[in-house]
mmCIF file of C-alpha atoms in Angstrom:
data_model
loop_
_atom_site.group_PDB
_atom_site.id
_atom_site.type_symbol
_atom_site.label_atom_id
_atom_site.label_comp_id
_atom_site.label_asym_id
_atom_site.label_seq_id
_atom_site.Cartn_x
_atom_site.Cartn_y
_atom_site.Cartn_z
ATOM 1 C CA UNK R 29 -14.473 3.241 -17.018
ATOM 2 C CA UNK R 30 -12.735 -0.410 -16.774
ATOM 3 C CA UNK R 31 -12.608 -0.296 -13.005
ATOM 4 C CA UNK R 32 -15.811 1.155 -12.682
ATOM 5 C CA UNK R 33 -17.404 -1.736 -14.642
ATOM 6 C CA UNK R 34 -15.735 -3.968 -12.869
ATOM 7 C CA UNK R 35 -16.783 -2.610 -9.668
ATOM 8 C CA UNK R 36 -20.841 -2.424 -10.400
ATOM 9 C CA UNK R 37 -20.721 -6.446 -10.651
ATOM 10 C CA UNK R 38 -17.824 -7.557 -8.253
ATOM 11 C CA UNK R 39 -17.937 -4.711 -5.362
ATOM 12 C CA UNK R 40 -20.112 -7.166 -2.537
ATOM 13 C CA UNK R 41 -16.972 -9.772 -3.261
ATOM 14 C CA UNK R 42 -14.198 -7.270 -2.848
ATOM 15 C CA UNK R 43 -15.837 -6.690 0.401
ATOM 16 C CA UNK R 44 -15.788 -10.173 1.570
ATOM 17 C CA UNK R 45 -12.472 -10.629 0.358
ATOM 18 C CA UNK R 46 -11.501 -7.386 2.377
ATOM 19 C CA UNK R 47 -9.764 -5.038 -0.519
ATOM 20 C CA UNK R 48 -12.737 -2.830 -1.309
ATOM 21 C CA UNK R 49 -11.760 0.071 0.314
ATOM 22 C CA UNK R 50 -8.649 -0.724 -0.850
ATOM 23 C CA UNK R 51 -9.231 -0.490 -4.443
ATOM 24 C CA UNK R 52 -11.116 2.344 -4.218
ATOM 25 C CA UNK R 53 -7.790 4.243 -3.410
ATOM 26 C CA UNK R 54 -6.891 3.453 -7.104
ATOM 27 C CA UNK R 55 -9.044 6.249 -8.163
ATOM 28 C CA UNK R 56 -6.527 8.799 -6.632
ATOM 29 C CA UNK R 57 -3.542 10.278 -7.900
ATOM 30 C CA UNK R 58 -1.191 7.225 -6.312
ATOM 31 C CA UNK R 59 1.520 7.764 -8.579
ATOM 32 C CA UNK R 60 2.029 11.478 -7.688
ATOM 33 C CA UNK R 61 5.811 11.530 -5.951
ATOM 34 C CA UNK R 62 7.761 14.290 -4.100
ATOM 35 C CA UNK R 63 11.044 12.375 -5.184
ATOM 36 C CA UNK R 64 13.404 14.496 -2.674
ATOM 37 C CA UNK R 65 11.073 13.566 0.057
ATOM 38 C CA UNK R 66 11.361 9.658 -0.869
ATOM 39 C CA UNK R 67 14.988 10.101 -1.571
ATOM 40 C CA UNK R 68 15.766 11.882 1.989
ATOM 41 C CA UNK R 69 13.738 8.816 3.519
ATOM 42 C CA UNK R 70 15.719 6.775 1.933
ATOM 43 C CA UNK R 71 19.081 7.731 3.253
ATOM 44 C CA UNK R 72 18.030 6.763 7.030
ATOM 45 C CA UNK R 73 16.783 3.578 6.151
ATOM 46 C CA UNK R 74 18.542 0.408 8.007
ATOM 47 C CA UNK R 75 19.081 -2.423 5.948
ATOM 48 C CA UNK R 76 19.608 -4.465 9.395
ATOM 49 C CA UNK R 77 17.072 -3.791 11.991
ATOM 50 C CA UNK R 78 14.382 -3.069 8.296
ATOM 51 C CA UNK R 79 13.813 0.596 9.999
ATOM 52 C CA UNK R 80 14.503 3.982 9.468
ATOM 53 C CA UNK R 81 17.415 5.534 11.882
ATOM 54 C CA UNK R 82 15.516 8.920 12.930
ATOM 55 C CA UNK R 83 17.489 10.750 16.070
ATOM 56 C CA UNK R 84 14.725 9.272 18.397
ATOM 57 C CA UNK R 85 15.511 5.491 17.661
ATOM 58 C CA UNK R 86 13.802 3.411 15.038
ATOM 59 C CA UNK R 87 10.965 4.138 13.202
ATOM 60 C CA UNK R 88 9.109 2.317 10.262
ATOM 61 C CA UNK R 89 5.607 1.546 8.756
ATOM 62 C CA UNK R 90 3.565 -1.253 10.438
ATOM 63 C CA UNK R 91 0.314 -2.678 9.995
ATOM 64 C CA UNK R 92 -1.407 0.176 11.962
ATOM 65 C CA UNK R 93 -0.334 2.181 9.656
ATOM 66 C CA UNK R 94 -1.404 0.126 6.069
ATOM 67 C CA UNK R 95 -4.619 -0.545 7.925
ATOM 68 C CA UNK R 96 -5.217 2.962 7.912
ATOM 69 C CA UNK R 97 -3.952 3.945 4.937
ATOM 70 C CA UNK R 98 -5.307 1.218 2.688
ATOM 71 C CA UNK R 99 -8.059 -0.210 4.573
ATOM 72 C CA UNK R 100 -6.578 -3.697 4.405
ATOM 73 C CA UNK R 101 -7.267 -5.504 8.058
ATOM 74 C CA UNK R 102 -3.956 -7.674 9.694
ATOM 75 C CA UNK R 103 -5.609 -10.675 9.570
ATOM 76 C CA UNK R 104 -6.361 -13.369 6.496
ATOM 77 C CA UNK R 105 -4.859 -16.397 5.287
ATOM 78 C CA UNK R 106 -0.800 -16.649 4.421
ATOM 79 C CA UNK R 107 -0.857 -16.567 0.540
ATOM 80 C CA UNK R 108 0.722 -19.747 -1.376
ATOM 81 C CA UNK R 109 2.290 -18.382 -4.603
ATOM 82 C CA UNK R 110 2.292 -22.516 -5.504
ATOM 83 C CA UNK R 111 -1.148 -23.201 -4.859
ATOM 84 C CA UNK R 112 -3.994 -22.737 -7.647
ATOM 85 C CA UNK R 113 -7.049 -24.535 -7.364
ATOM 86 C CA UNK R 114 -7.955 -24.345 -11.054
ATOM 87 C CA UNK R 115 -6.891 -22.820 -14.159
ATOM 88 C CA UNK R 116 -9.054 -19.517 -15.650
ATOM 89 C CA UNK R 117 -7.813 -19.017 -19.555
ATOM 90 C CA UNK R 118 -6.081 -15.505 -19.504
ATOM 91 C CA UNK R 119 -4.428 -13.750 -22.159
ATOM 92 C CA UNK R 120 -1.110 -13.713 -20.776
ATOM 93 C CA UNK R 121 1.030 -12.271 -23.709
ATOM 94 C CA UNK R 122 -0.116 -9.003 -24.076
ATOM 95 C CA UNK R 123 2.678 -6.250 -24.578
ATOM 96 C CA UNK R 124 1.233 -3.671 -22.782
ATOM 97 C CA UNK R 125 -0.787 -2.681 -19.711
ATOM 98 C CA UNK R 126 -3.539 -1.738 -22.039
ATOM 99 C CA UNK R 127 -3.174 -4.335 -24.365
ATOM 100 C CA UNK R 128 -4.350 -6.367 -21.035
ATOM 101 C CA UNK R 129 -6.850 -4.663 -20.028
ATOM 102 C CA UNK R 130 -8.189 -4.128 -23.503
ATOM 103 C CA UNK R 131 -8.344 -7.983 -24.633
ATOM 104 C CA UNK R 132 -10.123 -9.018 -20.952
ATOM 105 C CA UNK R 133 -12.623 -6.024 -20.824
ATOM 106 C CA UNK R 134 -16.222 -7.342 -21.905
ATOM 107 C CA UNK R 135 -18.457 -4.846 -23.705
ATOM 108 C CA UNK R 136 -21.036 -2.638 -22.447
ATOM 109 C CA UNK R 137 -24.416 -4.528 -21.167
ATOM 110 C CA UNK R 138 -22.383 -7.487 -20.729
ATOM 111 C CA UNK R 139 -21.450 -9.830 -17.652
ATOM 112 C CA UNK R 140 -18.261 -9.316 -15.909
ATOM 113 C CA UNK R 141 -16.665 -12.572 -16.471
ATOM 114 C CA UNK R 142 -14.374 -14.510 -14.169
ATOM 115 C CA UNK R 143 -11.207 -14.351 -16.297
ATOM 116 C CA UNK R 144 -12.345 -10.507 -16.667
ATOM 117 C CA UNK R 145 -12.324 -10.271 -13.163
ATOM 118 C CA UNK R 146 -9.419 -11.908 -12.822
ATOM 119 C CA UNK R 147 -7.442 -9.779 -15.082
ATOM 120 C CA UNK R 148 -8.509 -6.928 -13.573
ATOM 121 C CA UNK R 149 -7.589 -7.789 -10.340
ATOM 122 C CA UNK R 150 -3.949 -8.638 -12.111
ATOM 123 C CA UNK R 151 -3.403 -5.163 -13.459
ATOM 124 C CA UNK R 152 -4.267 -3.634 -9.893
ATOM 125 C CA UNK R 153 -1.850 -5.845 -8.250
ATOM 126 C CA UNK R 154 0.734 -5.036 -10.490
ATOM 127 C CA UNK R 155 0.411 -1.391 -11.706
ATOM 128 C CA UNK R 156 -1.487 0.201 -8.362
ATOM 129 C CA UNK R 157 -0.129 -2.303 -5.232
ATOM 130 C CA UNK R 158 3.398 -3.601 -5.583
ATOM 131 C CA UNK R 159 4.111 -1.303 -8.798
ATOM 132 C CA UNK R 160 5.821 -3.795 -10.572
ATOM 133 C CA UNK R 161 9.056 -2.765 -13.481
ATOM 134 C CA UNK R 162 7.871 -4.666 -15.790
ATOM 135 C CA UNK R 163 5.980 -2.820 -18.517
ATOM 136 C CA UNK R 164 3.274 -5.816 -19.038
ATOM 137 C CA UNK R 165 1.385 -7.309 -16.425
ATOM 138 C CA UNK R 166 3.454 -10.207 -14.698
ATOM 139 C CA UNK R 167 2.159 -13.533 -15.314
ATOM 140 C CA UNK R 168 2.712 -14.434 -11.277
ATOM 141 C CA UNK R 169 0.015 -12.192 -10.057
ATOM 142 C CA UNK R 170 -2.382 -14.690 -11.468
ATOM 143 C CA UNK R 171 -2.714 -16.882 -8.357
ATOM 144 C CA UNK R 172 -3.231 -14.149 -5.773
ATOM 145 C CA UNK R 173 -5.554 -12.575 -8.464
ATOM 146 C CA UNK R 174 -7.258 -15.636 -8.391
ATOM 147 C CA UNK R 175 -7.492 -16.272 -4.397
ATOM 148 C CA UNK R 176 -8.335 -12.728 -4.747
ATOM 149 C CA UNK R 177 -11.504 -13.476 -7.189
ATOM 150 C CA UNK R 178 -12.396 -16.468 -5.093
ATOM 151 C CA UNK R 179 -12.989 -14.048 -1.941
ATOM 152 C CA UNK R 180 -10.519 -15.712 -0.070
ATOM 153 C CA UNK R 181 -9.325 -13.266 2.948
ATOM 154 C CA UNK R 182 -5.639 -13.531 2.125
ATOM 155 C CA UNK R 183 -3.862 -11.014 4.480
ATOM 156 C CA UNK R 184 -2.659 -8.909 1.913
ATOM 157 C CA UNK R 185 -1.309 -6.071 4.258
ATOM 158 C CA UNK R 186 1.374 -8.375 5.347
ATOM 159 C CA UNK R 187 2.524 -8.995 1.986
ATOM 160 C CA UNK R 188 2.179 -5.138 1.200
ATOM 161 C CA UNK R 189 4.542 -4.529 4.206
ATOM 162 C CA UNK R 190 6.736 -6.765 2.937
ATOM 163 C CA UNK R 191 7.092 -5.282 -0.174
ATOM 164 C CA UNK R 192 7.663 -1.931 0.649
ATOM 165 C CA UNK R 193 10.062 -3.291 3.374
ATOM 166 C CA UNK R 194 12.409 -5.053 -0.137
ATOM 167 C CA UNK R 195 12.028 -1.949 -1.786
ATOM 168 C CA UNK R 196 13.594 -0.003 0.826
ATOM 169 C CA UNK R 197 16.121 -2.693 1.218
ATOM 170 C CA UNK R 198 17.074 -2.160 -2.435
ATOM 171 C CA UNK R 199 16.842 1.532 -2.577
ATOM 172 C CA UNK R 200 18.645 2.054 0.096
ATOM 173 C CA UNK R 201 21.583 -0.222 -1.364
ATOM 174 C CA UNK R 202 21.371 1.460 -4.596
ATOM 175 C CA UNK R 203 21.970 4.432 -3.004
ATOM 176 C CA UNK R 204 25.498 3.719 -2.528
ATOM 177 C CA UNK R 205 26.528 2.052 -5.696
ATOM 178 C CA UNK R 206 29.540 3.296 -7.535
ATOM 179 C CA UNK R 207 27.359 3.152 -10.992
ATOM 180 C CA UNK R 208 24.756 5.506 -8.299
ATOM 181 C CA UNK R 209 21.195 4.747 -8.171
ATOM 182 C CA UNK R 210 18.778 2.869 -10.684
ATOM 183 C CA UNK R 211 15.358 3.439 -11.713
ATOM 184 C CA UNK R 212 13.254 2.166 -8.474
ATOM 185 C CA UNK R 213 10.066 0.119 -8.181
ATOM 186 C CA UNK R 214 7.785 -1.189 -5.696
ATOM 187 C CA UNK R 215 4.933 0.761 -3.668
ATOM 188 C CA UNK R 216 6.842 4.211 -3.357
ATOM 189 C CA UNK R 217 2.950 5.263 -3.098
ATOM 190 C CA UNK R 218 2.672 3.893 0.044
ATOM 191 C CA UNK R 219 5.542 5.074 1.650
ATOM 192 C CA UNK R 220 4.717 8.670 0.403
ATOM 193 C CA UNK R 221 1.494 8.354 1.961
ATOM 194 C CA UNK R 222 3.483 7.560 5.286
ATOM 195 C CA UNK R 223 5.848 10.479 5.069
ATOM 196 C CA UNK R 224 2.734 12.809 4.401
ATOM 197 C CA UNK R 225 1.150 11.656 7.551
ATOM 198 C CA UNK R 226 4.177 11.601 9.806
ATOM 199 C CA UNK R 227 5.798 14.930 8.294
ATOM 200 C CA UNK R 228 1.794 16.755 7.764
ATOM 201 C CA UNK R 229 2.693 19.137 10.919
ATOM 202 C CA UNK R 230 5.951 20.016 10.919
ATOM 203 C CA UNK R 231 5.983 20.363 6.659
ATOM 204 C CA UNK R 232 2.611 22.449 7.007
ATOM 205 C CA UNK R 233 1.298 19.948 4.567
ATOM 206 C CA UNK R 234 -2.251 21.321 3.422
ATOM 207 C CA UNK R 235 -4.603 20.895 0.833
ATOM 208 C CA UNK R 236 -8.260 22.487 0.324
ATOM 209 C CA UNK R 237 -9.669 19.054 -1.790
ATOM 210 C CA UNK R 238 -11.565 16.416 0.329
ATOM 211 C CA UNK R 239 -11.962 13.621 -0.892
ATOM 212 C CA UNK R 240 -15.278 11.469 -1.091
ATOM 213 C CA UNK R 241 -13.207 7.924 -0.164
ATOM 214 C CA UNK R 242 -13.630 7.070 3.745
ATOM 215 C CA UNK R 243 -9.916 6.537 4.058
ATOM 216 C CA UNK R 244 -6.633 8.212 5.329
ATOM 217 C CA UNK R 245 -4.587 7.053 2.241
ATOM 218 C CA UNK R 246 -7.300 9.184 -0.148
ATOM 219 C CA UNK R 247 -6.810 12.574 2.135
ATOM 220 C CA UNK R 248 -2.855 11.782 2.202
ATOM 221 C CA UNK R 249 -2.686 11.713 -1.466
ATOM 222 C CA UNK R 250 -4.148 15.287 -1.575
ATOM 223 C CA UNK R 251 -1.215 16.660 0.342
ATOM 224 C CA UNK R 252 2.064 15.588 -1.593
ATOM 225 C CA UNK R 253 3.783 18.360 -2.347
ATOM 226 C CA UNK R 254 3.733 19.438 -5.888
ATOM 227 C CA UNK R 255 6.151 22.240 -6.007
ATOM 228 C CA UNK R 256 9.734 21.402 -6.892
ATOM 229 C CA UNK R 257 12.681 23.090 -5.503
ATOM 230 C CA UNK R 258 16.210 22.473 -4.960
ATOM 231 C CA UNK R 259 16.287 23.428 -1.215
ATOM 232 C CA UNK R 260 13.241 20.792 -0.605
ATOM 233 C CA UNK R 261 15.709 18.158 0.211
ATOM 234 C CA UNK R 262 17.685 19.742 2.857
ATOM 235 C CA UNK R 263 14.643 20.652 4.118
ATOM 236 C CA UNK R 264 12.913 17.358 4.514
ATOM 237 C CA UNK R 265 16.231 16.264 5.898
ATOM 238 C CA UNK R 266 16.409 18.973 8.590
ATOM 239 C CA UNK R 267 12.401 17.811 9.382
ATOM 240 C CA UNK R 268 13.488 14.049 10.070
ATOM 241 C CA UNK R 269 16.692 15.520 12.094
ATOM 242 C CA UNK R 270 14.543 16.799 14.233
ATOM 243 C CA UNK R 271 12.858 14.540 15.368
ATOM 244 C CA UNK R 272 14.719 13.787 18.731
ATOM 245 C CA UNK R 273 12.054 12.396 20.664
ATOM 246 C CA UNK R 274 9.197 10.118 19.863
ATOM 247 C CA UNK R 275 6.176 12.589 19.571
ATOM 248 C CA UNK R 276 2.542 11.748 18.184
ATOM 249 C CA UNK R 277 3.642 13.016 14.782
ATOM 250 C CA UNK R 278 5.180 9.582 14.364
ATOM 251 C CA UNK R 279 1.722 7.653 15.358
ATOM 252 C CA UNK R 280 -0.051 9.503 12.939
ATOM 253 C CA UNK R 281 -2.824 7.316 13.271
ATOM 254 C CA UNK R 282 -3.747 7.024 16.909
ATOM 255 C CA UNK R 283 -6.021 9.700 16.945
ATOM 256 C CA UNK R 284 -10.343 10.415 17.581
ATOM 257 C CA UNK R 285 -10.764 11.550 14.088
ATOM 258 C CA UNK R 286 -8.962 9.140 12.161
ATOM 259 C CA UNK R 287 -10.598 7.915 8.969
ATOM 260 C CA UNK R 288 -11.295 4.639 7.941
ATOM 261 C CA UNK R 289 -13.619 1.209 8.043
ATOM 262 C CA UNK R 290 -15.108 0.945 11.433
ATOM 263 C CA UNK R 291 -13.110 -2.093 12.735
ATOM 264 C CA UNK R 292 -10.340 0.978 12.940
ATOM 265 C CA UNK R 293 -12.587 3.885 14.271
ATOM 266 C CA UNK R 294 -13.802 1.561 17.093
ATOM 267 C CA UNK R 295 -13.270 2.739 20.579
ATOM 268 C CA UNK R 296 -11.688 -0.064 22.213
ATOM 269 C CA UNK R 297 -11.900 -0.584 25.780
ATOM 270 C CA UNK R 298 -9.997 -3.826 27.538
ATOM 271 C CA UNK R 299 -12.844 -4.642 29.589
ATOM 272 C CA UNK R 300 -15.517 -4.255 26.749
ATOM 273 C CA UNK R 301 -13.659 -5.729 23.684
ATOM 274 C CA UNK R 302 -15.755 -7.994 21.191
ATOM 275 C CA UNK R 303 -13.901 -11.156 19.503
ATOM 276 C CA UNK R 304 -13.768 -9.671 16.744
ATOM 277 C CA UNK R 305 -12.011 -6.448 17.746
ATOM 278 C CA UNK R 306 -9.633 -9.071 20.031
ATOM 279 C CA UNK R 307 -8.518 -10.975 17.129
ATOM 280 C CA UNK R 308 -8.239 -7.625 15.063
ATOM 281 C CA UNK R 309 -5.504 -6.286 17.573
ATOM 282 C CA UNK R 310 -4.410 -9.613 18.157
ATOM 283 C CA UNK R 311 -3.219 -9.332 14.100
ATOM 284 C CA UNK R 312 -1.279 -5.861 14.963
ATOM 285 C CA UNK R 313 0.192 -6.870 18.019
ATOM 286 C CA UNK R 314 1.539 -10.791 17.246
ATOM 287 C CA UNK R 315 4.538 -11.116 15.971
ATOM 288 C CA UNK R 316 5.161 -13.033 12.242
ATOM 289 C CA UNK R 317 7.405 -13.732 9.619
ATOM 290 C CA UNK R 318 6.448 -11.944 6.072
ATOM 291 C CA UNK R 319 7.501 -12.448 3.057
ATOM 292 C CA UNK R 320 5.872 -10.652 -0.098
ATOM 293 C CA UNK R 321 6.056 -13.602 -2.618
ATOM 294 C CA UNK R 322 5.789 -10.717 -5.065
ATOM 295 C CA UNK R 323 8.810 -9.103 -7.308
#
């Protein structure tokens, strides 16, 4: 109900500030893990090169692939965890997720008010984007909540990427700890999504839902697997082994029928590109330094 209130009063500025589509994947099941899956990921990721090792050379998520899973375009503004342009009163010392959401949320028939917005925007960040381990929302989402509420076009896929790429970093270091692995956080969602896409085939990953969202990430979440066995992780080691040459499994993405916002699904040609498609690709193909700014 909360993010659907939200939504009725503050969708046309999610769209300017590019996360609509985006935030419509927190109505699916993001939080739904094949933890064998993740944890055989895991064990081939490269702490050095920020890749995983597969038999046919590296191999890691890139924009192409958040764009397509999320929505979220290449481009935007570098986010400034420093700067805030003004201060919006927000009840900051809440317990609880709910707690939040329940002293922010205005009652039925009302406005949608900025620091209502705001806060909103602050539990999505933390609980649905960068999955935070804190068990209240973070007090240092504020300012991108707030850039976020202002419509500014901060490139949020970059600091997404980022993200996932320090998670991996520390999972894959915890992995080899003599007191053995910790509890993990971060956007795991987003790099089960990934393994869904690039493992769909040779898993046989199926599912008979389809969902109403016009984006890859919503179909992906439909085929984690759900059934637990012991063998799984040998077996979703044996389907990374075998991946000895670079095949289109691992571009899951550069396809005719992919999903997503137009600016994706466009037919590019290099004769008959618009600016705007130009400094689109421009985004995926420049190189850049990224750091996430988030915990």
């Amino acid at each position: 109900p909360g993010i659907l209130r939200v939504e009725q009063a503050m969708s046309s500025s999610w769209v300017e500030a590019g996360i609509f589509e985006f935030i419509q994947l927190a109505k699916f099941d993001l939080h739904l893990f094949d933890p064998q899956m993740l944890l055989s990921a895991i064990f081939f990721w490269n702490r050095e090169t920020c890749a995983f090792e597969f038999p046919c050379g590296f191999v890691c998520p890139t924009l192409l692939d958040i764009a397509a899973i999320t929505g979220l375009a290449p481009i935007g503004d570098r986010f400034h965890p420093d700067a805030v342009e003004e201060e919006i009163s927000i009840k900051e010392d809440k317990k609880t997720y709910l707690a939040f959401i329940n002293a922010h949320v205005g009652q039925p028939g009302t406005l949608v008010s900025e620091s209502e917005h705001i806060a909103f925007l602050m539990y999505w960040l933390s609980a649905c984007v960068f999955c935070t381990p804190s068990l209240q929302v973070p007090k240092y989402y504020y300012v991108l909540a707030h850039a976020l509420h202002l419509k500014k076009k901060i490139c949020l896929s970059k600091l997404l990427l980022a993200s996932l790429y320090t998670w991996l970093d520390e999972a894959s270091e915890s992995l080899f700890r003599e007191s053995g692995p910790r509890n993990l956080s971060g956007p795991l969602w987003l790099l089960q999504l990934w393994l869904n896409a690039i493992l769909e085939r040779k898993l046989s990953l199926t599912s008979s839902f389809t969902p109403t969202c016009e984006l890859e990430g919503a179909r992906l979440t439909t085929l984690t697997p759900r059934k637990r066995s012991v063998n799984n992780f040998s077996k979703y080691v044996n389907a990374i082994l075998n991946f000895n040459q670079f095949s289109k499994d691992l571009a899951p993405f550069i396809r005719t029928s992919l999903i997503g916002p137009p600016w994706l699904r466009r037919r590019n040609q290099v004769w008959n590109m618009t600016p705007d498609s130009v400094e689109m690709w421009f985004g995926f193909l420049s190189w850049d330094v990224i750091m996430s700014g988030m915990r």
